[in-house]
Amino acid sequence: AHLMRSPLGFTSGPCSVAIADEVQVELHSADDFSEVVFVSDDCNVKTLGSSGLLVPASHNGSYYIVVRHRNSITTVSAIPVSFAGDVINYDFTDLASKAYGSNMIQMADGKWAFYAGDVNQDGSVDTGDMSPVDNDAGNYATGYLVTDVNGDDVVDTADITLIDNNASIFVGSATP
């Protein structure tokens, strides 16, 4: 099994054994994407890549699933997902087309992942994200930081390279 790594070896920030990071999940109206009908508390993402949350039973319609991460592009389900059942599963990793606009990148193991590098959370990876990472790299910053784009506990040229590569292909959020 391919595992996601956890910033700081499972010991810092929200991370503990078998937890890779945190995301926030929102449900947006299928009829009006600008209408947010539910916002989760931070959800743990396991090292296997899965996450779970409890959604009140009153939200039993169809909604776009929006996933926000501290330094990745906000990613939206391709279509509204029905929440009429007891357990709802939505796997972004098996097809690029699971994200609105197929807005994901394929990893070496064949899984699909959210684009990294939106440090300032403005919806695009660009020079606005590069400056804080460059500054932290120059200060030898370490820890669970938004500027540690690859999650290895060190802000350095590896993080800058991710941002530079994604900026050069104009990575940005895609929404309905």
JSON list of C-alpha atoms in Angstrom, two decimals:
[
{"chain": "A", "resi": 1, "resn": "ALA", "atom": "CA", "xyz": [0.00, 0.00, 0.00]},
{"chain": "A", "resi": 2, "resn": "HIS", "atom": "CA", "xyz": [1.17, 3.51, -0.78]},
{"chain": "A", "resi": 3, "resn": "LEU", "atom": "CA", "xyz": [0.92, 5.78, 2.24]},
{"chain": "A", "resi": 4, "resn": "MET", "atom": "CA", "xyz": [0.78, 9.54, 2.49]},
{"chain": "A", "resi": 5, "resn": "ARG", "atom": "CA", "xyz": [3.48, 10.88, 4.74]},
{"chain": "A", "resi": 6, "resn": "SER", "atom": "CA", "xyz": [2.61, 12.99, 7.72]},
{"chain": "A", "resi": 7, "resn": "PRO", "atom": "CA", "xyz": [4.33, 16.30, 8.41]},
{"chain": "A", "resi": 8, "resn": "LEU", "atom": "CA", "xyz": [6.82, 15.89, 11.25]},
{"chain": "A", "resi": 9, "resn": "GLY", "atom": "CA", "xyz": [6.57, 12.11, 11.43]},
{"chain": "A", "resi": 10, "resn": "PHE", "atom": "CA", "xyz": [3.11, 11.96, 13.01]},
{"chain": "A", "resi": 11, "resn": "THR", "atom": "CA", "xyz": [3.96, 14.17, 15.95]},
{"chain": "A", "resi": 12, "resn": "SER", "atom": "CA", "xyz": [3.14, 17.79, 15.23]},
{"chain": "A", "resi": 13, "resn": "GLY", "atom": "CA", "xyz": [0.25, 20.01, 14.26]},
{"chain": "A", "resi": 14, "resn": "PRO", "atom": "CA", "xyz": [-2.91, 17.93, 13.92]},
{"chain": "A", "resi": 15, "resn": "CYS", "atom": "CA", "xyz": [-0.90, 14.86, 13.04]},
{"chain": "A", "resi": 16, "resn": "SER", "atom": "CA", "xyz": [-0.71, 11.68, 15.05]},
{"chain": "A", "resi": 17, "resn": "VAL", "atom": "CA", "xyz": [-0.13, 8.04, 14.19]},
{"chain": "A", "resi": 18, "resn": "ALA", "atom": "CA", "xyz": [-1.80, 7.14, 10.88]},
{"chain": "A", "resi": 19, "resn": "ILE", "atom": "CA", "xyz": [-3.02, 10.72, 10.34]},
{"chain": "A", "resi": 20, "resn": "ALA", "atom": "CA", "xyz": [-1.42, 12.54, 7.40]},
{"chain": "A", "resi": 21, "resn": "ASP", "atom": "CA", "xyz": [-3.03, 15.98, 7.70]},
{"chain": "A", "resi": 22, "resn": "GLU", "atom": "CA", "xyz": [-6.30, 17.88, 8.02]},
{"chain": "A", "resi": 23, "resn": "VAL", "atom": "CA", "xyz": [-8.79, 19.19, 5.49]},
{"chain": "A", "resi": 24, "resn": "GLN", "atom": "CA", "xyz": [-12.03, 21.12, 5.72]},
{"chain": "A", "resi": 25, "resn": "VAL", "atom": "CA", "xyz": [-15.04, 19.80, 3.82]},
{"chain": "A", "resi": 26, "resn": "GLU", "atom": "CA", "xyz": [-17.95, 21.93, 2.66]},
{"chain": "A", "resi": 27, "resn": "LEU", "atom": "CA", "xyz": [-21.20, 20.96, 1.00]},
{"chain": "A", "resi": 28, "resn": "HIS", "atom": "CA", "xyz": [-22.46, 23.45, -1.59]},
{"chain": "A", "resi": 29, "resn": "SER", "atom": "CA", "xyz": [-25.94, 23.57, -3.06]},
{"chain": "A", "resi": 30, "resn": "ALA", "atom": "CA", "xyz": [-26.39, 21.70, -6.34]},
{"chain": "A", "resi": 31, "resn": "ASP", "atom": "CA", "xyz": [-28.63, 24.52, -7.57]},
{"chain": "A", "resi": 32, "resn": "ASP", "atom": "CA", "xyz": [-26.49, 27.46, -6.47]},
{"chain": "A", "resi": 33, "resn": "PHE", "atom": "CA", "xyz": [-22.80, 26.66, -5.91]},
{"chain": "A", "resi": 34, "resn": "SER", "atom": "CA", "xyz": [-22.31, 29.91, -3.98]},
{"chain": "A", "resi": 35, "resn": "GLU", "atom": "CA", "xyz": [-24.66, 28.60, -1.26]},
{"chain": "A", "resi": 36, "resn": "VAL", "atom": "CA", "xyz": [-22.67, 26.75, 1.41]},
{"chain": "A", "resi": 37, "resn": "VAL", "atom": "CA", "xyz": [-25.02, 24.44, 3.32]},
{"chain": "A", "resi": 38, "resn": "PHE", "atom": "CA", "xyz": [-22.54, 22.63, 5.59]},
{"chain": "A", "resi": 39, "resn": "VAL", "atom": "CA", "xyz": [-18.97, 23.19, 6.77]},
{"chain": "A", "resi": 40, "resn": "SER", "atom": "CA", "xyz": [-17.06, 20.52, 8.65]},
{"chain": "A", "resi": 41, "resn": "ASP", "atom": "CA", "xyz": [-14.69, 21.00, 11.46]},
{"chain": "A", "resi": 42, "resn": "ASP", "atom": "CA", "xyz": [-11.22, 19.98, 10.40]},
{"chain": "A", "resi": 43, "resn": "CYS", "atom": "CA", "xyz": [-11.25, 16.38, 9.16]},
{"chain": "A", "resi": 44, "resn": "ASN", "atom": "CA", "xyz": [-8.29, 14.10, 9.64]},
{"chain": "A", "resi": 45, "resn": "VAL", "atom": "CA", "xyz": [-6.86, 12.59, 6.46]},
{"chain": "A", "resi": 46, "resn": "LYS", "atom": "CA", "xyz": [-5.40, 9.16, 7.13]},
{"chain": "A", "resi": 47, "resn": "THR", "atom": "CA", "xyz": [-2.06, 8.11, 5.67]},
{"chain": "A", "resi": 48, "resn": "LEU", "atom": "CA", "xyz": [-4.00, 5.79, 3.35]},
{"chain": "A", "resi": 49, "resn": "GLY", "atom": "CA", "xyz": [-5.65, 8.91, 1.91]},
{"chain": "A", "resi": 50, "resn": "SER", "atom": "CA", "xyz": [-9.15, 8.52, 3.32]},
{"chain": "A", "resi": 51, "resn": "SER", "atom": "CA", "xyz": [-11.12, 10.88, 5.50]},
{"chain": "A", "resi": 52, "resn": "GLY", "atom": "CA", "xyz": [-14.50, 10.73, 7.14]},
{"chain": "A", "resi": 53, "resn": "LEU", "atom": "CA", "xyz": [-16.97, 13.08, 8.72]},
{"chain": "A", "resi": 54, "resn": "LEU", "atom": "CA", "xyz": [-20.46, 13.13, 10.13]},
{"chain": "A", "resi": 55, "resn": "VAL", "atom": "CA", "xyz": [-22.98, 15.17, 8.19]},
{"chain": "A", "resi": 56, "resn": "PRO", "atom": "CA", "xyz": [-26.31, 15.92, 9.89]},
{"chain": "A", "resi": 57, "resn": "ALA", "atom": "CA", "xyz": [-29.15, 13.77, 8.50]},
{"chain": "A", "resi": 58, "resn": "SER", "atom": "CA", "xyz": [-31.04, 16.93, 7.56]},
{"chain": "A", "resi": 59, "resn": "HIS", "atom": "CA", "xyz": [-28.54, 17.36, 4.69]},
{"chain": "A", "resi": 60, "resn": "ASN", "atom": "CA", "xyz": [-29.98, 14.54, 2.61]},
{"chain": "A", "resi": 61, "resn": "GLY", "atom": "CA", "xyz": [-30.04, 16.22, -0.80]},
{"chain": "A", "resi": 62, "resn": "SER", "atom": "CA", "xyz": [-27.37, 16.39, -3.50]},
{"chain": "A", "resi": 63, "resn": "TYR", "atom": "CA", "xyz": [-24.39, 18.66, -2.96]},
{"chain": "A", "resi": 64, "resn": "TYR", "atom": "CA", "xyz": [-21.04, 19.54, -4.44]},
{"chain": "A", "resi": 65, "resn": "ILE", "atom": "CA", "xyz": [-18.28, 18.34, -2.11]},
{"chain": "A", "resi": 66, "resn": "VAL", "atom": "CA", "xyz": [-15.59, 21.00, -1.63]},
{"chain": "A", "resi": 67, "resn": "VAL", "atom": "CA", "xyz": [-12.27, 20.06, -0.02]},
{"chain": "A", "resi": 68, "resn": "ARG", "atom": "CA", "xyz": [-9.96, 22.74, 1.35]},
{"chain": "A", "resi": 69, "resn": "HIS", "atom": "CA", "xyz": [-6.40, 22.08, 2.50]},
{"chain": "A", "resi": 70, "resn": "ARG", "atom": "CA", "xyz": [-3.91, 24.49, 4.07]},
{"chain": "A", "resi": 71, "resn": "ASN", "atom": "CA", "xyz": [-1.66, 24.73, 1.01]},
{"chain": "A", "resi": 72, "resn": "SER", "atom": "CA", "xyz": [-3.43, 22.93, -1.84]},
{"chain": "A", "resi": 73, "resn": "ILE", "atom": "CA", "xyz": [-5.87, 24.07, -4.46]},
{"chain": "A", "resi": 74, "resn": "THR", "atom": "CA", "xyz": [-9.47, 23.89, -3.26]},
{"chain": "A", "resi": 75, "resn": "THR", "atom": "CA", "xyz": [-10.99, 20.94, -5.11]},
{"chain": "A", "resi": 76, "resn": "VAL", "atom": "CA", "xyz": [-14.67, 20.33, -5.92]},
{"chain": "A", "resi": 77, "resn": "SER", "atom": "CA", "xyz": [-16.52, 17.13, -6.85]},
{"chain": "A", "resi": 78, "resn": "ALA", "atom": "CA", "xyz": [-17.30, 16.95, -10.57]},
{"chain": "A", "resi": 79, "resn": "ILE", "atom": "CA", "xyz": [-21.02, 16.65, -9.96]},
{"chain": "A", "resi": 80, "resn": "PRO", "atom": "CA", "xyz": [-23.38, 17.02, -7.02]},
{"chain": "A", "resi": 81, "resn": "VAL", "atom": "CA", "xyz": [-23.30, 13.91, -4.81]},
{"chain": "A", "resi": 82, "resn": "SER", "atom": "CA", "xyz": [-26.44, 12.47, -3.24]},
{"chain": "A", "resi": 83, "resn": "PHE", "atom": "CA", "xyz": [-26.40, 12.39, 0.56]},
{"chain": "A", "resi": 84, "resn": "ALA", "atom": "CA", "xyz": [-29.65, 10.40, 0.75]},
{"chain": "A", "resi": 85, "resn": "GLY", "atom": "CA", "xyz": [-28.03, 7.26, 2.20]},
{"chain": "A", "resi": 86, "resn": "ASP", "atom": "CA", "xyz": [-26.53, 6.43, 5.57]},
{"chain": "A", "resi": 87, "resn": "VAL", "atom": "CA", "xyz": [-22.93, 6.15, 4.32]},
{"chain": "A", "resi": 88, "resn": "ILE", "atom": "CA", "xyz": [-21.68, 8.21, 1.40]},
{"chain": "A", "resi": 89, "resn": "ASN", "atom": "CA", "xyz": [-18.37, 7.40, -0.28]},
{"chain": "A", "resi": 90, "resn": "TYR", "atom": "CA", "xyz": [-16.67, 9.67, -2.78]},
{"chain": "A", "resi": 91, "resn": "ASP", "atom": "CA", "xyz": [-13.21, 8.76, -4.01]},
{"chain": "A", "resi": 92, "resn": "PHE", "atom": "CA", "xyz": [-11.31, 11.59, -5.69]},
{"chain": "A", "resi": 93, "resn": "THR", "atom": "CA", "xyz": [-8.23, 9.40, -6.23]},
{"chain": "A", "resi": 94, "resn": "ASP", "atom": "CA", "xyz": [-9.41, 6.93, -8.88]},
{"chain": "A", "resi": 95, "resn": "LEU", "atom": "CA", "xyz": [-10.21, 9.29, -11.79]},
{"chain": "A", "resi": 96, "resn": "ALA", "atom": "CA", "xyz": [-9.26, 12.87, -12.63]},
{"chain": "A", "resi": 97, "resn": "SER", "atom": "CA", "xyz": [-12.84, 13.34, -13.76]},
{"chain": "A", "resi": 98, "resn": "LYS", "atom": "CA", "xyz": [-14.01, 13.00, -10.13]},
{"chain": "A", "resi": 99, "resn": "ALA", "atom": "CA", "xyz": [-12.90, 16.63, -9.63]},
{"chain": "A", "resi": 100, "resn": "TYR", "atom": "CA", "xyz": [-14.70, 19.51, -11.29]},
{"chain": "A", "resi": 101, "resn": "GLY", "atom": "CA", "xyz": [-12.79, 20.27, -14.50]},
{"chain": "A", "resi": 102, "resn": "SER", "atom": "CA", "xyz": [-10.63, 17.15, -13.92]},
{"chain": "A", "resi": 103, "resn": "ASN", "atom": "CA", "xyz": [-8.52, 19.53, -11.84]},
{"chain": "A", "resi": 104, "resn": "MET", "atom": "CA", "xyz": [-6.07, 17.06, -10.29]},
{"chain": "A", "resi": 105, "resn": "ILE", "atom": "CA", "xyz": [-2.64, 15.63, -10.98]},
{"chain": "A", "resi": 106, "resn": "GLN", "atom": "CA", "xyz": [-1.76, 11.96, -11.45]},
{"chain": "A", "resi": 107, "resn": "MET", "atom": "CA", "xyz": [0.83, 10.58, -9.05]},
{"chain": "A", "resi": 108, "resn": "ALA", "atom": "CA", "xyz": [3.47, 7.94, -9.83]},
{"chain": "A", "resi": 109, "resn": "ASP", "atom": "CA", "xyz": [1.27, 5.18, -8.34]},
{"chain": "A", "resi": 110, "resn": "GLY", "atom": "CA", "xyz": [-1.60, 6.05, -10.71]},
{"chain": "A", "resi": 111, "resn": "LYS", "atom": "CA", "xyz": [-3.74, 7.77, -8.06]},
{"chain": "A", "resi": 112, "resn": "TRP", "atom": "CA", "xyz": [-5.07, 11.29, -8.60]},
{"chain": "A", "resi": 113, "resn": "ALA", "atom": "CA", "xyz": [-4.26, 14.04, -6.10]},
{"chain": "A", "resi": 114, "resn": "PHE", "atom": "CA", "xyz": [-5.04, 17.69, -5.41]},
{"chain": "A", "resi": 115, "resn": "TYR", "atom": "CA", "xyz": [-2.55, 20.22, -6.71]},
{"chain": "A", "resi": 116, "resn": "ALA", "atom": "CA", "xyz": [-0.22, 21.62, -4.05]},
{"chain": "A", "resi": 117, "resn": "GLY", "atom": "CA", "xyz": [1.16, 25.11, -3.66]},
{"chain": "A", "resi": 118, "resn": "ASP", "atom": "CA", "xyz": [-1.73, 27.50, -2.99]},
{"chain": "A", "resi": 119, "resn": "VAL", "atom": "CA", "xyz": [-0.04, 28.78, 0.16]},
{"chain": "A", "resi": 120, "resn": "ASN", "atom": "CA", "xyz": [-2.03, 32.02, 0.38]},
{"chain": "A", "resi": 121, "resn": "GLN", "atom": "CA", "xyz": [-5.34, 30.26, -0.48]},
{"chain": "A", "resi": 122, "resn": "ASP", "atom": "CA", "xyz": [-6.32, 32.71, -3.24]},
{"chain": "A", "resi": 123, "resn": "GLY", "atom": "CA", "xyz": [-7.35, 29.97, -5.68]},
{"chain": "A", "resi": 124, "resn": "SER", "atom": "CA", "xyz": [-4.24, 29.86, -7.85]},
{"chain": "A", "resi": 125, "resn": "VAL", "atom": "CA", "xyz": [-0.63, 28.78, -7.61]},
{"chain": "A", "resi": 126, "resn": "ASP", "atom": "CA", "xyz": [1.49, 31.78, -8.56]},
{"chain": "A", "resi": 127, "resn": "THR", "atom": "CA", "xyz": [4.19, 34.19, -7.42]},
{"chain": "A", "resi": 128, "resn": "GLY", "atom": "CA", "xyz": [2.02, 35.21, -4.45]},
{"chain": "A", "resi": 129, "resn": "ASP", "atom": "CA", "xyz": [2.64, 31.71, -3.09]},
{"chain": "A", "resi": 130, "resn": "MET", "atom": "CA", "xyz": [6.33, 31.70, -3.95]},
{"chain": "A", "resi": 131, "resn": "SER", "atom": "CA", "xyz": [7.37, 34.69, -1.82]},
{"chain": "A", "resi": 132, "resn": "PRO", "atom": "CA", "xyz": [6.36, 33.33, 1.61]},
{"chain": "A", "resi": 133, "resn": "VAL", "atom": "CA", "xyz": [7.93, 29.96, 0.80]},
{"chain": "A", "resi": 134, "resn": "ASP", "atom": "CA", "xyz": [11.13, 31.63, -0.42]},
{"chain": "A", "resi": 135, "resn": "ASN", "atom": "CA", "xyz": [11.26, 33.75, 2.75]},
{"chain": "A", "resi": 136, "resn": "ASP", "atom": "CA", "xyz": [10.77, 30.73, 5.02]},
{"chain": "A", "resi": 137, "resn": "ALA", "atom": "CA", "xyz": [13.34, 28.73, 3.05]},
{"chain": "A", "resi": 138, "resn": "GLY", "atom": "CA", "xyz": [15.83, 31.58, 3.51]},
{"chain": "A", "resi": 139, "resn": "ASN", "atom": "CA", "xyz": [15.15, 31.49, 7.25]},
{"chain": "A", "resi": 140, "resn": "TYR", "atom": "CA", "xyz": [15.59, 27.68, 7.42]},
{"chain": "A", "resi": 141, "resn": "ALA", "atom": "CA", "xyz": [12.02, 27.34, 8.73]},
{"chain": "A", "resi": 142, "resn": "THR", "atom": "CA", "xyz": [10.86, 23.94, 9.90]},
{"chain": "A", "resi": 143, "resn": "GLY", "atom": "CA", "xyz": [7.67, 22.53, 11.36]},
{"chain": "A", "resi": 144, "resn": "TYR", "atom": "CA", "xyz": [4.02, 22.20, 10.49]},
{"chain": "A", "resi": 145, "resn": "LEU", "atom": "CA", "xyz": [3.92, 25.32, 8.33]},
{"chain": "A", "resi": 146, "resn": "VAL", "atom": "CA", "xyz": [1.67, 26.34, 5.46]},
{"chain": "A", "resi": 147, "resn": "THR", "atom": "CA", "xyz": [4.86, 27.04, 3.48]},
{"chain": "A", "resi": 148, "resn": "ASP", "atom": "CA", "xyz": [5.99, 23.40, 3.80]},
{"chain": "A", "resi": 149, "resn": "VAL", "atom": "CA", "xyz": [4.16, 22.44, 0.62]},
{"chain": "A", "resi": 150, "resn": "ASN", "atom": "CA", "xyz": [5.46, 18.86, 0.39]},
{"chain": "A", "resi": 151, "resn": "GLY", "atom": "CA", "xyz": [4.94, 18.11, 4.11]},
{"chain": "A", "resi": 152, "resn": "ASP", "atom": "CA", "xyz": [8.49, 17.00, 4.92]},
{"chain": "A", "resi": 153, "resn": "ASP", "atom": "CA", "xyz": [8.96, 19.37, 7.92]},
{"chain": "A", "resi": 154, "resn": "VAL", "atom": "CA", "xyz": [11.42, 21.61, 6.07]},
{"chain": "A", "resi": 155, "resn": "VAL", "atom": "CA", "xyz": [10.71, 24.67, 3.92]},
{"chain": "A", "resi": 156, "resn": "ASP", "atom": "CA", "xyz": [13.26, 24.49, 1.11]},
{"chain": "A", "resi": 157, "resn": "THR", "atom": "CA", "xyz": [13.78, 24.35, -2.64]},
{"chain": "A", "resi": 158, "resn": "ALA", "atom": "CA", "xyz": [11.64, 21.21, -2.92]},
{"chain": "A", "resi": 159, "resn": "ASP", "atom": "CA", "xyz": [8.63, 23.32, -1.88]},
{"chain": "A", "resi": 160, "resn": "ILE", "atom": "CA", "xyz": [9.65, 26.13, -4.21]},
{"chain": "A", "resi": 161, "resn": "THR", "atom": "CA", "xyz": [9.95, 23.66, -7.10]},
{"chain": "A", "resi": 162, "resn": "LEU", "atom": "CA", "xyz": [6.38, 22.37, -6.54]},
{"chain": "A", "resi": 163, "resn": "ILE", "atom": "CA", "xyz": [5.03, 25.91, -6.61]},
{"chain": "A", "resi": 164, "resn": "ASP", "atom": "CA", "xyz": [7.13, 26.86, -9.63]},
{"chain": "A", "resi": 165, "resn": "ASN", "atom": "CA", "xyz": [6.04, 23.76, -11.59]},
{"chain": "A", "resi": 166, "resn": "ASN", "atom": "CA", "xyz": [2.34, 24.26, -10.77]},
{"chain": "A", "resi": 167, "resn": "ALA", "atom": "CA", "xyz": [2.48, 28.00, -11.45]},
{"chain": "A", "resi": 168, "resn": "SER", "atom": "CA", "xyz": [4.06, 27.35, -14.85]},
{"chain": "A", "resi": 169, "resn": "ILE", "atom": "CA", "xyz": [1.01, 25.30, -15.90]},
{"chain": "A", "resi": 170, "resn": "PHE", "atom": "CA", "xyz": [-1.40, 27.89, -14.43]},
{"chain": "A", "resi": 171, "resn": "VAL", "atom": "CA", "xyz": [-2.90, 25.67, -11.72]},
{"chain": "A", "resi": 172, "resn": "GLY", "atom": "CA", "xyz": [-5.97, 27.18, -10.14]},
{"chain": "A", "resi": 173, "resn": "SER", "atom": "CA", "xyz": [-9.25, 26.15, -8.53]},
{"chain": "A", "resi": 174, "resn": "ALA", "atom": "CA", "xyz": [-12.06, 25.06, -10.82]},
{"chain": "A", "resi": 175, "resn": "THR", "atom": "CA", "xyz": [-15.63, 25.55, -9.59]},
{"chain": "A", "resi": 176, "resn": "PRO", "atom": "CA", "xyz": [-19.10, 25.31, -11.10]}
]
